[in-house]
mmCIF file of C-alpha atoms in Angstrom:
data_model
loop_
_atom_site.group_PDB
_atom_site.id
_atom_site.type_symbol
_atom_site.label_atom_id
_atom_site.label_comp_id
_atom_site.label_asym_id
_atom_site.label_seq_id
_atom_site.Cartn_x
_atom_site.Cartn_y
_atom_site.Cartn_z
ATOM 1 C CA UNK A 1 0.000 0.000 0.000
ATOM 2 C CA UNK A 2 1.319 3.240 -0.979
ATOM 3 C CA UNK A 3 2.553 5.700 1.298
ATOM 4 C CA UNK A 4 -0.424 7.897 2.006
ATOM 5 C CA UNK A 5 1.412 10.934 4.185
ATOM 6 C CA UNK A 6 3.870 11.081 1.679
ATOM 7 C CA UNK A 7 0.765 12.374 -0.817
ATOM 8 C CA UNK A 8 0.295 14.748 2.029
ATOM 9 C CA UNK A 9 -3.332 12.749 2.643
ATOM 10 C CA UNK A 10 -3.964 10.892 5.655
ATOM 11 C CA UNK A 11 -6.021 8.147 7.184
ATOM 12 C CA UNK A 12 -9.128 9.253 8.744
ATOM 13 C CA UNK A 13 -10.631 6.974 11.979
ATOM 14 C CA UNK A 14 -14.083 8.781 12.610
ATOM 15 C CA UNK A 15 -16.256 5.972 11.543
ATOM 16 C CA UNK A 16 -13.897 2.814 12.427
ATOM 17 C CA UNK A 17 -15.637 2.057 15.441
ATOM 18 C CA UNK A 18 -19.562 2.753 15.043
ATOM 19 C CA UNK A 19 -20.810 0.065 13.541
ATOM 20 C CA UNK A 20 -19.994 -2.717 15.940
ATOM 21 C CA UNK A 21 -22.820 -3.076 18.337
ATOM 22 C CA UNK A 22 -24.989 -6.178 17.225
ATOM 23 C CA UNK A 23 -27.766 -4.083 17.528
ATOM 24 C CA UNK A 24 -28.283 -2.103 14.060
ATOM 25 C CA UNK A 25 -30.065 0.589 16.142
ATOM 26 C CA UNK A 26 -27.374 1.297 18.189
ATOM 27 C CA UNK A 27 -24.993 1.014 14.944
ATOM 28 C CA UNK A 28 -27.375 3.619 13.505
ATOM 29 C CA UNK A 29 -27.021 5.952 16.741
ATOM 30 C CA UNK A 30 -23.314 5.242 17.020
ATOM 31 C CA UNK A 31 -22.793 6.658 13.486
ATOM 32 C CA UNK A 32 -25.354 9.514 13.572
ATOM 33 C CA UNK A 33 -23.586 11.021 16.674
ATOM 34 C CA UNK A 34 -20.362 10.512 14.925
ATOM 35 C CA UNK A 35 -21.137 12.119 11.679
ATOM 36 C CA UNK A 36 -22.640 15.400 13.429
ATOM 37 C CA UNK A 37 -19.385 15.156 15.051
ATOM 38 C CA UNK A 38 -17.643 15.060 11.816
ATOM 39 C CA UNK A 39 -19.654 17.874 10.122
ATOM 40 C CA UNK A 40 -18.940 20.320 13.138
ATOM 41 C CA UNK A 41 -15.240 20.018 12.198
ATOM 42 C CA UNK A 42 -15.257 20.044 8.840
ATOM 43 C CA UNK A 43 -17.334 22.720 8.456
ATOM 44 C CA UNK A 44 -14.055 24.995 9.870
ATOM 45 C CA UNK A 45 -12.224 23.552 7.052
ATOM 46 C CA UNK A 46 -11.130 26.118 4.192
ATOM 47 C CA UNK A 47 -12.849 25.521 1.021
ATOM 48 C CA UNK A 48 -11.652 23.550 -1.507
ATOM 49 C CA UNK A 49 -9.568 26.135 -4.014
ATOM 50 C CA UNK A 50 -12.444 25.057 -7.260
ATOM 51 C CA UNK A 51 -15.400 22.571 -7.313
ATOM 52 C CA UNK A 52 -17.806 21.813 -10.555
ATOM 53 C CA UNK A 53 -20.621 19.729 -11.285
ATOM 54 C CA UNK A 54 -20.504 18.898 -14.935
ATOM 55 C CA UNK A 55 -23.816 17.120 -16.806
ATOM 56 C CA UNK A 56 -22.344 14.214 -18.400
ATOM 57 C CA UNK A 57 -25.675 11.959 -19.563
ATOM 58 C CA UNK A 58 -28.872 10.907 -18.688
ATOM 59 C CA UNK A 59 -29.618 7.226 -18.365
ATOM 60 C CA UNK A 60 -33.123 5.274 -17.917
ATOM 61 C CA UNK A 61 -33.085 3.573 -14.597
ATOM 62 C CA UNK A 62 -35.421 1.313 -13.180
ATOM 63 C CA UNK A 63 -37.996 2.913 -10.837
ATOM 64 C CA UNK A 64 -38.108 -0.396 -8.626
ATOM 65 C CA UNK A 65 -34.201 0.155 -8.385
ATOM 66 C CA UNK A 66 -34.124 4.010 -7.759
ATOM 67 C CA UNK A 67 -36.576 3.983 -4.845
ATOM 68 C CA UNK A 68 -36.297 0.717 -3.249
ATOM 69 C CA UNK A 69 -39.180 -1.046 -1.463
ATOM 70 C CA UNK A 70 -41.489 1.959 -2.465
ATOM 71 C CA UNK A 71 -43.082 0.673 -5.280
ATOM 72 C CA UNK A 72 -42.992 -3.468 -3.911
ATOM 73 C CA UNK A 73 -46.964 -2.885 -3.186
ATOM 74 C CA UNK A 74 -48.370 -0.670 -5.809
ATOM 75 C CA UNK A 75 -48.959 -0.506 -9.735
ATOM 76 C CA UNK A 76 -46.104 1.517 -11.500
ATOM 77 C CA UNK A 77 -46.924 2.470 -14.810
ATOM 78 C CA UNK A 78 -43.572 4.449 -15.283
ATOM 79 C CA UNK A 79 -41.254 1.522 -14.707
ATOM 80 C CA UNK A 80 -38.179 3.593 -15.178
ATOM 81 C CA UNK A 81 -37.196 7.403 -14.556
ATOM 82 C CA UNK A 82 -34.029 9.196 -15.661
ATOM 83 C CA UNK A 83 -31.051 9.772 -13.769
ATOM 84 C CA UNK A 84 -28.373 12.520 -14.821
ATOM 85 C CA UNK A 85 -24.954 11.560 -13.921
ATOM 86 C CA UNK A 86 -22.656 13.925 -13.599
ATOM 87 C CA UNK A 87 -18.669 14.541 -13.284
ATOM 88 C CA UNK A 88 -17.432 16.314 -10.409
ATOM 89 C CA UNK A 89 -14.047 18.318 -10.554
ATOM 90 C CA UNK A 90 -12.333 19.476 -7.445
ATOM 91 C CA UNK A 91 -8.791 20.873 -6.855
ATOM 92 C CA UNK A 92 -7.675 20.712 -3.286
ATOM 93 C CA UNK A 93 -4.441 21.500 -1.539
ATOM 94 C CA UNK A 94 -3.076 18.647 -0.013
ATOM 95 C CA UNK A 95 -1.069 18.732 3.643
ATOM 96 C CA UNK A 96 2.148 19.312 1.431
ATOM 97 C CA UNK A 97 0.705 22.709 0.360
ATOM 98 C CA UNK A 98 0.407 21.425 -2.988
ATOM 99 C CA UNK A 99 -2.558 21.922 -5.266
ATOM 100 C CA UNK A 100 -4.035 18.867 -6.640
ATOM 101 C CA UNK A 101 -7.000 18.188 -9.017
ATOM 102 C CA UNK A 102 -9.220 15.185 -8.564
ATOM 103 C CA UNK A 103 -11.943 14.099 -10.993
ATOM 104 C CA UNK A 104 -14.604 12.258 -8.768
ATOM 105 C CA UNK A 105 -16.935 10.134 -11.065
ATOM 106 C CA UNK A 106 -15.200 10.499 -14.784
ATOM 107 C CA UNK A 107 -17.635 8.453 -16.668
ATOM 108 C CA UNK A 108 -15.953 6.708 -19.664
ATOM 109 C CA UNK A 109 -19.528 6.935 -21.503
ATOM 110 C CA UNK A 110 -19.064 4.171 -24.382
ATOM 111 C CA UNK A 111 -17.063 1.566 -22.212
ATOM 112 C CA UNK A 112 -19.417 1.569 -19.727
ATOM 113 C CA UNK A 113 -22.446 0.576 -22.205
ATOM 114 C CA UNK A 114 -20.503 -2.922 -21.753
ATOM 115 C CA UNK A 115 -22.197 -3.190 -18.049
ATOM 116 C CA UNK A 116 -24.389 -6.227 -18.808
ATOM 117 C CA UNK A 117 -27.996 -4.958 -17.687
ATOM 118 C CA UNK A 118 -27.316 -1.382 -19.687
ATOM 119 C CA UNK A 119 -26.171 -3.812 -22.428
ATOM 120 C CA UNK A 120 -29.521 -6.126 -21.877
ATOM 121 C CA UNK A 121 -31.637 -3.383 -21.669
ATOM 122 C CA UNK A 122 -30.129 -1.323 -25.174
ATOM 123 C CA UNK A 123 -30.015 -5.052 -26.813
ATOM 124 C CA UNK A 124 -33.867 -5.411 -26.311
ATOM 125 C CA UNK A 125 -34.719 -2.363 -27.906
ATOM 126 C CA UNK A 126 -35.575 -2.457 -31.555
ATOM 127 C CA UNK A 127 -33.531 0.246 -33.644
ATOM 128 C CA UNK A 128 -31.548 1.201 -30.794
ATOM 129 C CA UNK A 129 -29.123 3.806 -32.029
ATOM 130 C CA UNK A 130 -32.209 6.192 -33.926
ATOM 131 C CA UNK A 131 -33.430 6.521 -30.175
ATOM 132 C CA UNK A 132 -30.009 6.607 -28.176
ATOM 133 C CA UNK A 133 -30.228 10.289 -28.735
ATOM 134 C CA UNK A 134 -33.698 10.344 -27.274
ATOM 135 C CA UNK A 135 -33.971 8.007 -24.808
ATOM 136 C CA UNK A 136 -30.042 8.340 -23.021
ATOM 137 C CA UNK A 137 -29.056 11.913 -24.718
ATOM 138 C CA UNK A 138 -25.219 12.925 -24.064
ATOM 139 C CA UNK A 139 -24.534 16.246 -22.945
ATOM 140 C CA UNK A 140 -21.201 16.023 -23.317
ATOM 141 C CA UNK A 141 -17.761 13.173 -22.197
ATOM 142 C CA UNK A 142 -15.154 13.700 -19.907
ATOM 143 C CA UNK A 143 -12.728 14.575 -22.420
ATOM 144 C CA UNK A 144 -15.252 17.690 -24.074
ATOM 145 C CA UNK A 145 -16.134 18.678 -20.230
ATOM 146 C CA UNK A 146 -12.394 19.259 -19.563
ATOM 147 C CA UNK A 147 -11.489 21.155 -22.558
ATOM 148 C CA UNK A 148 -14.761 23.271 -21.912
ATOM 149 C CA UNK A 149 -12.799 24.883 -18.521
ATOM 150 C CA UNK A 150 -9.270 24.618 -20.997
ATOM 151 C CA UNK A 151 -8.316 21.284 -17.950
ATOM 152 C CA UNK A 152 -5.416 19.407 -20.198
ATOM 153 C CA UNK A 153 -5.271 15.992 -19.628
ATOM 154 C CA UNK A 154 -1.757 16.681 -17.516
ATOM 155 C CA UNK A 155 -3.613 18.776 -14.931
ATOM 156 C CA UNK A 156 -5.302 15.817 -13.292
ATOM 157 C CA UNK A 157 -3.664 14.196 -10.673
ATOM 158 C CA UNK A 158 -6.551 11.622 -9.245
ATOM 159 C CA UNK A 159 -9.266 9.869 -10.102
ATOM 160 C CA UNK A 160 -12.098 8.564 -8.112
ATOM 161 C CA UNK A 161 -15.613 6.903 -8.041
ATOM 162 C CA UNK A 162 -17.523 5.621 -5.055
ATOM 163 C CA UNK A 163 -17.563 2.628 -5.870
ATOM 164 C CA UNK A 164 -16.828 0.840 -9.577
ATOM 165 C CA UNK A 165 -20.372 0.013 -10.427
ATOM 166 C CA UNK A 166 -20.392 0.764 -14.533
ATOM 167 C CA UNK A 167 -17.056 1.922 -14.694
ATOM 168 C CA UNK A 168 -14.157 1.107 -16.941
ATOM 169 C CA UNK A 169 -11.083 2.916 -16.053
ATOM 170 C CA UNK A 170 -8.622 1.607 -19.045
ATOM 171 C CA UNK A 171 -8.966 4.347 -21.367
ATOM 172 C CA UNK A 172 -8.244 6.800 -18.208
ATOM 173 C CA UNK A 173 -5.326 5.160 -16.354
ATOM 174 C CA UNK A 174 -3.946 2.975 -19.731
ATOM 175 C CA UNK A 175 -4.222 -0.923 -19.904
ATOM 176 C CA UNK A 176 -0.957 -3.292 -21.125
ATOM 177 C CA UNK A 177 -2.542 -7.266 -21.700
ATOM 178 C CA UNK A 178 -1.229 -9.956 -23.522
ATOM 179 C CA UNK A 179 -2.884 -8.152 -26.662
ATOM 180 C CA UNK A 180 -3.514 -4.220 -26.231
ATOM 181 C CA UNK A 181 -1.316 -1.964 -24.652
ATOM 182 C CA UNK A 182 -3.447 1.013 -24.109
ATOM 183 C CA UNK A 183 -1.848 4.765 -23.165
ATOM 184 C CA UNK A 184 -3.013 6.718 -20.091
ATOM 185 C CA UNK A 185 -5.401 10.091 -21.187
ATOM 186 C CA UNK A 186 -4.517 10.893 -18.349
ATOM 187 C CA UNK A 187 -0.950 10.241 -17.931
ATOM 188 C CA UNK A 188 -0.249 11.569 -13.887
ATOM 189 C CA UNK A 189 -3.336 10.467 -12.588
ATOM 190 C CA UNK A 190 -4.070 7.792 -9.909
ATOM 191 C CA UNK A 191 -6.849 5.723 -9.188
ATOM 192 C CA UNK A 192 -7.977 6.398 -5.242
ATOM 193 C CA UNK A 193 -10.101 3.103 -4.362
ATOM 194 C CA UNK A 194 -11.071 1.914 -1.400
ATOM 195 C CA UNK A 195 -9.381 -1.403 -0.935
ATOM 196 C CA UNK A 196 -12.222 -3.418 -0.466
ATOM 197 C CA UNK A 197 -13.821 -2.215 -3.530
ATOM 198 C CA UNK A 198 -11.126 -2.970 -5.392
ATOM 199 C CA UNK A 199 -10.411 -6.267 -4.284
ATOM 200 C CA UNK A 200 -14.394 -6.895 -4.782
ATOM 201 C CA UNK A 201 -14.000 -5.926 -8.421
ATOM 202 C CA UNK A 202 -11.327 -9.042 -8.325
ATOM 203 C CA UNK A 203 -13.162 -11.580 -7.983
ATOM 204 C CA UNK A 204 -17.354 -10.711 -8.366
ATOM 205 C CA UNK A 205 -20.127 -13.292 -7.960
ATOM 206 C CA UNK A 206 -22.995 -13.179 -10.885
ATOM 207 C CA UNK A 207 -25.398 -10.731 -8.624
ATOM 208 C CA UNK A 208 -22.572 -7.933 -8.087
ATOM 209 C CA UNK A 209 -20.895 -9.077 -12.096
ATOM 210 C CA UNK A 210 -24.316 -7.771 -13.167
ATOM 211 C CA UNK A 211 -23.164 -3.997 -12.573
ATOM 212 C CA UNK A 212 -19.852 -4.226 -13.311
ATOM 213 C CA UNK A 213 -17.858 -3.421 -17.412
ATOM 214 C CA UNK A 214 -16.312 -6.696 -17.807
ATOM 215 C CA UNK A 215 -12.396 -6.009 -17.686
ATOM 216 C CA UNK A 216 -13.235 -2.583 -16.417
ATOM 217 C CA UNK A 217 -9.962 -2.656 -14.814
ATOM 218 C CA UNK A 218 -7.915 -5.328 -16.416
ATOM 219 C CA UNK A 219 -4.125 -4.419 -17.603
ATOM 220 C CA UNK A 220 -4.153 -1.418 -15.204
ATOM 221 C CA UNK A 221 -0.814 -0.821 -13.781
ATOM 222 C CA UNK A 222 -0.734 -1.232 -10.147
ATOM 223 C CA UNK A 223 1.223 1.622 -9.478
ATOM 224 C CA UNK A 224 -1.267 4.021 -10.540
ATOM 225 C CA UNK A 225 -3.888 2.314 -8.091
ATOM 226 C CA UNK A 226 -4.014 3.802 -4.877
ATOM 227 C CA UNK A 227 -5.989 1.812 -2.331
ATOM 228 C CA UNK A 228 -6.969 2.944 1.452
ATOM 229 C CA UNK A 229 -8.942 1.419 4.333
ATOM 230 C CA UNK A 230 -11.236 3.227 6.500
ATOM 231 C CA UNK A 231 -11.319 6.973 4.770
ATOM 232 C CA UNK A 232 -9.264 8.909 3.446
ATOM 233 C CA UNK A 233 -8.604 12.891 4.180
ATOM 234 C CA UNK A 234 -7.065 14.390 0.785
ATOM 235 C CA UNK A 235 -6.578 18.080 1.619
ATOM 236 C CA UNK A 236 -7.869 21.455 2.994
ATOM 237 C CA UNK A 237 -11.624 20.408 2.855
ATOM 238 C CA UNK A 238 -12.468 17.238 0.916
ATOM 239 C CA UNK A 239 -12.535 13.297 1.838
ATOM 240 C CA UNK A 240 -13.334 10.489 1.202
ATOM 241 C CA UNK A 241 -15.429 8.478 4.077
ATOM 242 C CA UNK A 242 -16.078 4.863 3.891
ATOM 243 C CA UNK A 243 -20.057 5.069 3.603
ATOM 244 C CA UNK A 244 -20.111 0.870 2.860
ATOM 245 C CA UNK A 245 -23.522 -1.198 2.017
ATOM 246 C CA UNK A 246 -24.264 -0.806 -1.823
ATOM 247 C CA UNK A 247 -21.111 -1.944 -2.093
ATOM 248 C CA UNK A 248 -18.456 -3.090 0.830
ATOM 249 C CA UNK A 249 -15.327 -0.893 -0.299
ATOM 250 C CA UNK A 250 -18.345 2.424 -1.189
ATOM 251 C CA UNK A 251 -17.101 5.957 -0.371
ATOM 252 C CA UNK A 252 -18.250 9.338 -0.412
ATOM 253 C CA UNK A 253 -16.581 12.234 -1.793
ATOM 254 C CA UNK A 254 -17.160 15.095 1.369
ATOM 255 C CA UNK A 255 -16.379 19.079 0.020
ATOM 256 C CA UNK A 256 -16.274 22.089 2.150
ATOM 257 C CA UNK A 257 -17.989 24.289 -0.677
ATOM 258 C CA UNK A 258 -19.206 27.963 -0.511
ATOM 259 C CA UNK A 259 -23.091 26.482 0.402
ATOM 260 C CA UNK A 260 -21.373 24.594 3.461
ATOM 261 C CA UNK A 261 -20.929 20.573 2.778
ATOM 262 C CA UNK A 262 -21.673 18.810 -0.096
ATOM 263 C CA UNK A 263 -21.700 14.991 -0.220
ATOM 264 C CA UNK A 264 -21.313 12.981 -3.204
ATOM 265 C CA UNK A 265 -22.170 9.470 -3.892
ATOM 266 C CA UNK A 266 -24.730 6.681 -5.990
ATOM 267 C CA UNK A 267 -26.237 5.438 -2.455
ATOM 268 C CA UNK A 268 -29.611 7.402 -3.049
ATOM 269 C CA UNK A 269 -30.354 9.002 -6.374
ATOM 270 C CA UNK A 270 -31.538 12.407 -5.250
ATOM 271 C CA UNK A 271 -33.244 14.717 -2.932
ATOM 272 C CA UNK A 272 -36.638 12.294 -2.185
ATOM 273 C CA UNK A 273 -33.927 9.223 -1.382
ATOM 274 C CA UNK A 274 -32.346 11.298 1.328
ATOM 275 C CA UNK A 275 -35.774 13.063 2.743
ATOM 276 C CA UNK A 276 -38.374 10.752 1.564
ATOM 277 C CA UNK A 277 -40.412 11.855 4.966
ATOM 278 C CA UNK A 278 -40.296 15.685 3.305
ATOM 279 C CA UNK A 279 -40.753 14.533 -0.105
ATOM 280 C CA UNK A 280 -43.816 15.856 -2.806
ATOM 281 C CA UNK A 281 -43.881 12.603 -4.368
ATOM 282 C CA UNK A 282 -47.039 11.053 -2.816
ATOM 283 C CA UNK A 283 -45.933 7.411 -3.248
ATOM 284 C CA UNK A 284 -42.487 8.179 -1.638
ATOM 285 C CA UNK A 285 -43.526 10.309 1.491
ATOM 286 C CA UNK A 286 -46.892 7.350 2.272
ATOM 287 C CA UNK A 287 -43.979 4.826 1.755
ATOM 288 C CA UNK A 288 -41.909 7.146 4.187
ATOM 289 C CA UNK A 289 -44.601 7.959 6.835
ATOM 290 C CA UNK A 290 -45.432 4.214 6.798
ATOM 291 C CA UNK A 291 -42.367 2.214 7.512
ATOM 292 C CA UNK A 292 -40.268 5.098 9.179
ATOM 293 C CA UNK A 293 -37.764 5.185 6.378
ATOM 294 C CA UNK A 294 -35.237 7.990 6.790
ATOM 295 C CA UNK A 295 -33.618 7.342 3.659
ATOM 296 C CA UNK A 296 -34.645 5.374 0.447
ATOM 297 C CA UNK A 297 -31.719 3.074 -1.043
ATOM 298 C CA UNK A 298 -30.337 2.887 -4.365
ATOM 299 C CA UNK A 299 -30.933 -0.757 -4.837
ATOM 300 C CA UNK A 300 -29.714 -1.724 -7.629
ATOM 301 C CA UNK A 301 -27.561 -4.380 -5.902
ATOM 302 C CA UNK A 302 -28.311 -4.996 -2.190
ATOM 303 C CA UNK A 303 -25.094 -5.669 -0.902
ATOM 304 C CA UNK A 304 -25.842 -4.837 2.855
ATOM 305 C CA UNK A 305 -28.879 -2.973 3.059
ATOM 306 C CA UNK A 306 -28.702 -2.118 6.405
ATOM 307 C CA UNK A 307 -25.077 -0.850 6.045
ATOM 308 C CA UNK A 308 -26.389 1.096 2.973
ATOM 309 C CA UNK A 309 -29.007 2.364 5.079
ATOM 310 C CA UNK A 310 -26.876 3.740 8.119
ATOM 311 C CA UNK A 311 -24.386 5.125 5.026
ATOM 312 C CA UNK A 312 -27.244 7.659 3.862
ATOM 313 C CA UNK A 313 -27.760 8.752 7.171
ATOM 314 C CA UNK A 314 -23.942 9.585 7.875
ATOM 315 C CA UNK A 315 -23.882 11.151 4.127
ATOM 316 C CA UNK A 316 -26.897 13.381 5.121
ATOM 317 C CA UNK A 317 -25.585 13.813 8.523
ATOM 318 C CA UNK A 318 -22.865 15.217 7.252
ATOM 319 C CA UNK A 319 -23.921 17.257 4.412
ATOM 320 C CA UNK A 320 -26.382 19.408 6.149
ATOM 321 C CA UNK A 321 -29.007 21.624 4.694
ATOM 322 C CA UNK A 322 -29.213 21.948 1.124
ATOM 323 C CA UNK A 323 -30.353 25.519 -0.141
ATOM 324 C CA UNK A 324 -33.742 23.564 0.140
ATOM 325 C CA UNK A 325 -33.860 23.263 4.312
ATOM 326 C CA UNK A 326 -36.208 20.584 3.986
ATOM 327 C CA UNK A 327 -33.590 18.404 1.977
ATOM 328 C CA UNK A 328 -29.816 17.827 3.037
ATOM 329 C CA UNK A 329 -26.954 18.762 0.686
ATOM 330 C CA UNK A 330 -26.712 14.813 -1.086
ATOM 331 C CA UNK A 331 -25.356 16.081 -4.555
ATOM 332 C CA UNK A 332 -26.190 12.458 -5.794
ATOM 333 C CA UNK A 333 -23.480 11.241 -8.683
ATOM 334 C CA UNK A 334 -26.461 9.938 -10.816
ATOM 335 C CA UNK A 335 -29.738 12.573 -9.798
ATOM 336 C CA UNK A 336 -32.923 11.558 -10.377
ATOM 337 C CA UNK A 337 -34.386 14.575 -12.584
ATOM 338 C CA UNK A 338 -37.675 15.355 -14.650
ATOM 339 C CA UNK A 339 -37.497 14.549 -18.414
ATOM 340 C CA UNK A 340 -40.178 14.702 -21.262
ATOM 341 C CA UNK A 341 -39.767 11.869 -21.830
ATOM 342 C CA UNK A 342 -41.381 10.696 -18.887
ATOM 343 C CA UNK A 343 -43.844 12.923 -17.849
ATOM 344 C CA UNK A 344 -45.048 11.433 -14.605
ATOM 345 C CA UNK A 345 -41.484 11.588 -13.043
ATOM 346 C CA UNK A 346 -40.927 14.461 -10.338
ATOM 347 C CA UNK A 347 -38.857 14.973 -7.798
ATOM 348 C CA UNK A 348 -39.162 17.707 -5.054
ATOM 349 C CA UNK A 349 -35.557 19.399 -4.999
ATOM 350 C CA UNK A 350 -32.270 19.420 -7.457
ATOM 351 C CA UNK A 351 -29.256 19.713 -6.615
ATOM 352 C CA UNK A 352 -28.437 20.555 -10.033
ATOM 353 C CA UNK A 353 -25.061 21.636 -11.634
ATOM 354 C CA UNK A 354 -22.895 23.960 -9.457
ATOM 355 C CA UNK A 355 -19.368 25.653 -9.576
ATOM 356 C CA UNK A 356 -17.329 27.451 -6.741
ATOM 357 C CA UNK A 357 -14.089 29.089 -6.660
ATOM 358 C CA UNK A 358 -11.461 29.767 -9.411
ATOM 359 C CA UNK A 359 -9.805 26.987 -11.259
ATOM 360 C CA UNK A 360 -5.895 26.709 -11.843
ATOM 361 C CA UNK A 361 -4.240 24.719 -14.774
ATOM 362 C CA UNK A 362 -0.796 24.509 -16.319
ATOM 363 C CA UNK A 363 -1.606 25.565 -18.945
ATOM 364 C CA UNK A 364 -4.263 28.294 -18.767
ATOM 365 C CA UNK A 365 -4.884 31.636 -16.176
ATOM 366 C CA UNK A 366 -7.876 31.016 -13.780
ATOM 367 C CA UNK A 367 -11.397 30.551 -14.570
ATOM 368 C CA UNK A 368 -13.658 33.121 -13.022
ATOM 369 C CA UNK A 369 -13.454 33.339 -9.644
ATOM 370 C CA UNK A 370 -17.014 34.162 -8.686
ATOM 371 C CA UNK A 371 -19.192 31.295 -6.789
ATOM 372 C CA UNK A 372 -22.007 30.354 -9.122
ATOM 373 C CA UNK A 373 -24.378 27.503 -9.260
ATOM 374 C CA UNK A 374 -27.167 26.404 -11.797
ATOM 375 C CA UNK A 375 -29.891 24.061 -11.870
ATOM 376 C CA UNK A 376 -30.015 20.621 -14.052
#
């Protein structure tokens, strides 16, 4: 394992210890009181030097999936919505005083059509591509939102996603096999993975293989793989906290931003999955009021649902109140968000796009400083 305090990052023990009582109330009380804990200090961090949410492209998603156990005991006659997934950019100076730029969910948007259900679900529709443009429309790829803010491929130091559901990293970090030998984009950059999750990704049973590109991460060189246990402190306001259930090695990306706290991850899909209780979505706030469901899981693959569960509570712990008070600052990696397309979809609150601070490259004088943000 790679030294971490030489990257000027270091290991971060808040959450080591709450989840050991055999009672999963008391796990879920043990990790509240730690995450309030957590947000009090973080919020005296400094702000990370630049943040962006870029629109990447919006995929159909299965309703059943998005809001798990809502719609078990009613008709559905949208059986899928549309999440936006987005690209998050972030530079950060590390403990070294050195300014570092991570990419937290870069999406490689044609490898990851590999993912068996996406490739099920495009392979049962007649005359696919005339309605790719329709049905998942790109905004734009990694590569297009880089050049956009003048980001060469140089400039990026790490990678990141919460966990490696759909993801195929070759074309980012290179891949050398017995019969490609594939250059880095991004030729500095390092993978930051939580070890579990990448072991997982080693060695997947048929019911996690399901959401995962084959060979997502074949032929990458090891020494552009950094792997940490617990989480993960990167610099002057932004982590990476072990937030484990949809999958065991999960993590959430946690920036000190202008608006306070924003947390980043696929464990809920949007605004309703982290306040279902406050949410304008009738089905989701009876489902809600019923059961006494704080949160409402992504469940696409059930890994630990009750470690999912206490995850959404620490990421909305954490976060605090969104510009919305009713709804906590969740700025979901895939957001659930209205399209034509499907007119009965709502959703009671966006996050939306947002950027903070003023950007630094190599190669180009800094973007404009002020704090804006924008809705999806």
């Amino acid at each position: 394992m790679m030294d971490l305090q030489s990257l000027g990052m270091k290991t971060l023990h808040d959450f080591n210890e709450v989840r050991q009582s055999p009672l999963p109330q008391e796990r879920l009380s043990a990790a509240r009181k730690q995450a309030e804990a957590f947000r009090e200090r973080f919020m005296e961090e400094p702000e990370v030097a630049y943040y962006q949410s870029v629109n990447l492209v919006r995929v159909p998603y299965p309703t059943w999936y998005a809001y798990s156990g809502v719609y078990t005991q009613s008709t559905y006659k949208f059986p899928y919505l549309h999440i936006l997934n987005r690209l998050f950019i972030v530079q950060f100076c590390n403990a070294l005083g050195e300014l570092k730029t991570l990419l937290f969910s870069p999406s490689d948007i044609d490898a990851d059509r590999e993912t068996p259900f996406f490739k099920r679900l495009t392979d049962k529709m007649p005359n696919w591509s005339p309605l790719e443009n329709v049905v998942a429309p790109i905004f734009r790829d990694v590569t297009e939102a880089l050049k956009e803010i003048n980001l060469m491929p140089e400039d990026v130091d790490y990678i990141s996603y919460d966990h490696l559901h759909t993801q195929d990293v070759r074309q980012w970090l290179g891949s050398k096999t017995a019969t490609e030998d594939r250059p880095a984009y991004f030729p500095n950059a390092k993978l930051l993975v939580h070890e579990k999750e990448w072991q997982s990704a080693q060695g997947l049973l048929p019911v996690q293989a399901e959401w995962y590109c084959p060979n997502g991460i074949e032929g990458v060189d090891p020494e552009k793989v950094i792997t940490f246990t617990s989480s993960l402190q990167l610099g002057e306001g932004l982590a990476l906290v072990h937030t484990p259930g949809h999958t065991e090695g999960n993590h959430s990306l946690v920036a000190r931003v202008p608006d306070g706290i924003r947390v980043t991850s696929e464990n809920g899909v949007g605004a309703d999955a982290y306040a279902p209780m406050n949410s304008k979505v009738n089905a989701i706030r009876r489902y809600a009021k019923n059961t006494g469901m704080e949160v409402i899981l992504n469940g696409n693959t059930l890994e630990d649902s009750t470690d999912q569960y206490i995850s959404m509570v620490v990421e909305k712990t954490i976060a605090g109140p969104s510009s919305n008070p009713d709804f906590p600052n969740c700025a979901s990696s895939s957001e659930a968000t209205p399209y034509w397309l499907l007119p009965g979809q709502k959703v009671s609150h966006l996050i939306g796009e947002a950027k903070f601070g003023s950007l630094r490259t190599r190669s180009a004088a800094p973007q404009n400083s002020k704090a804006q943000q924008v809705g999806a």
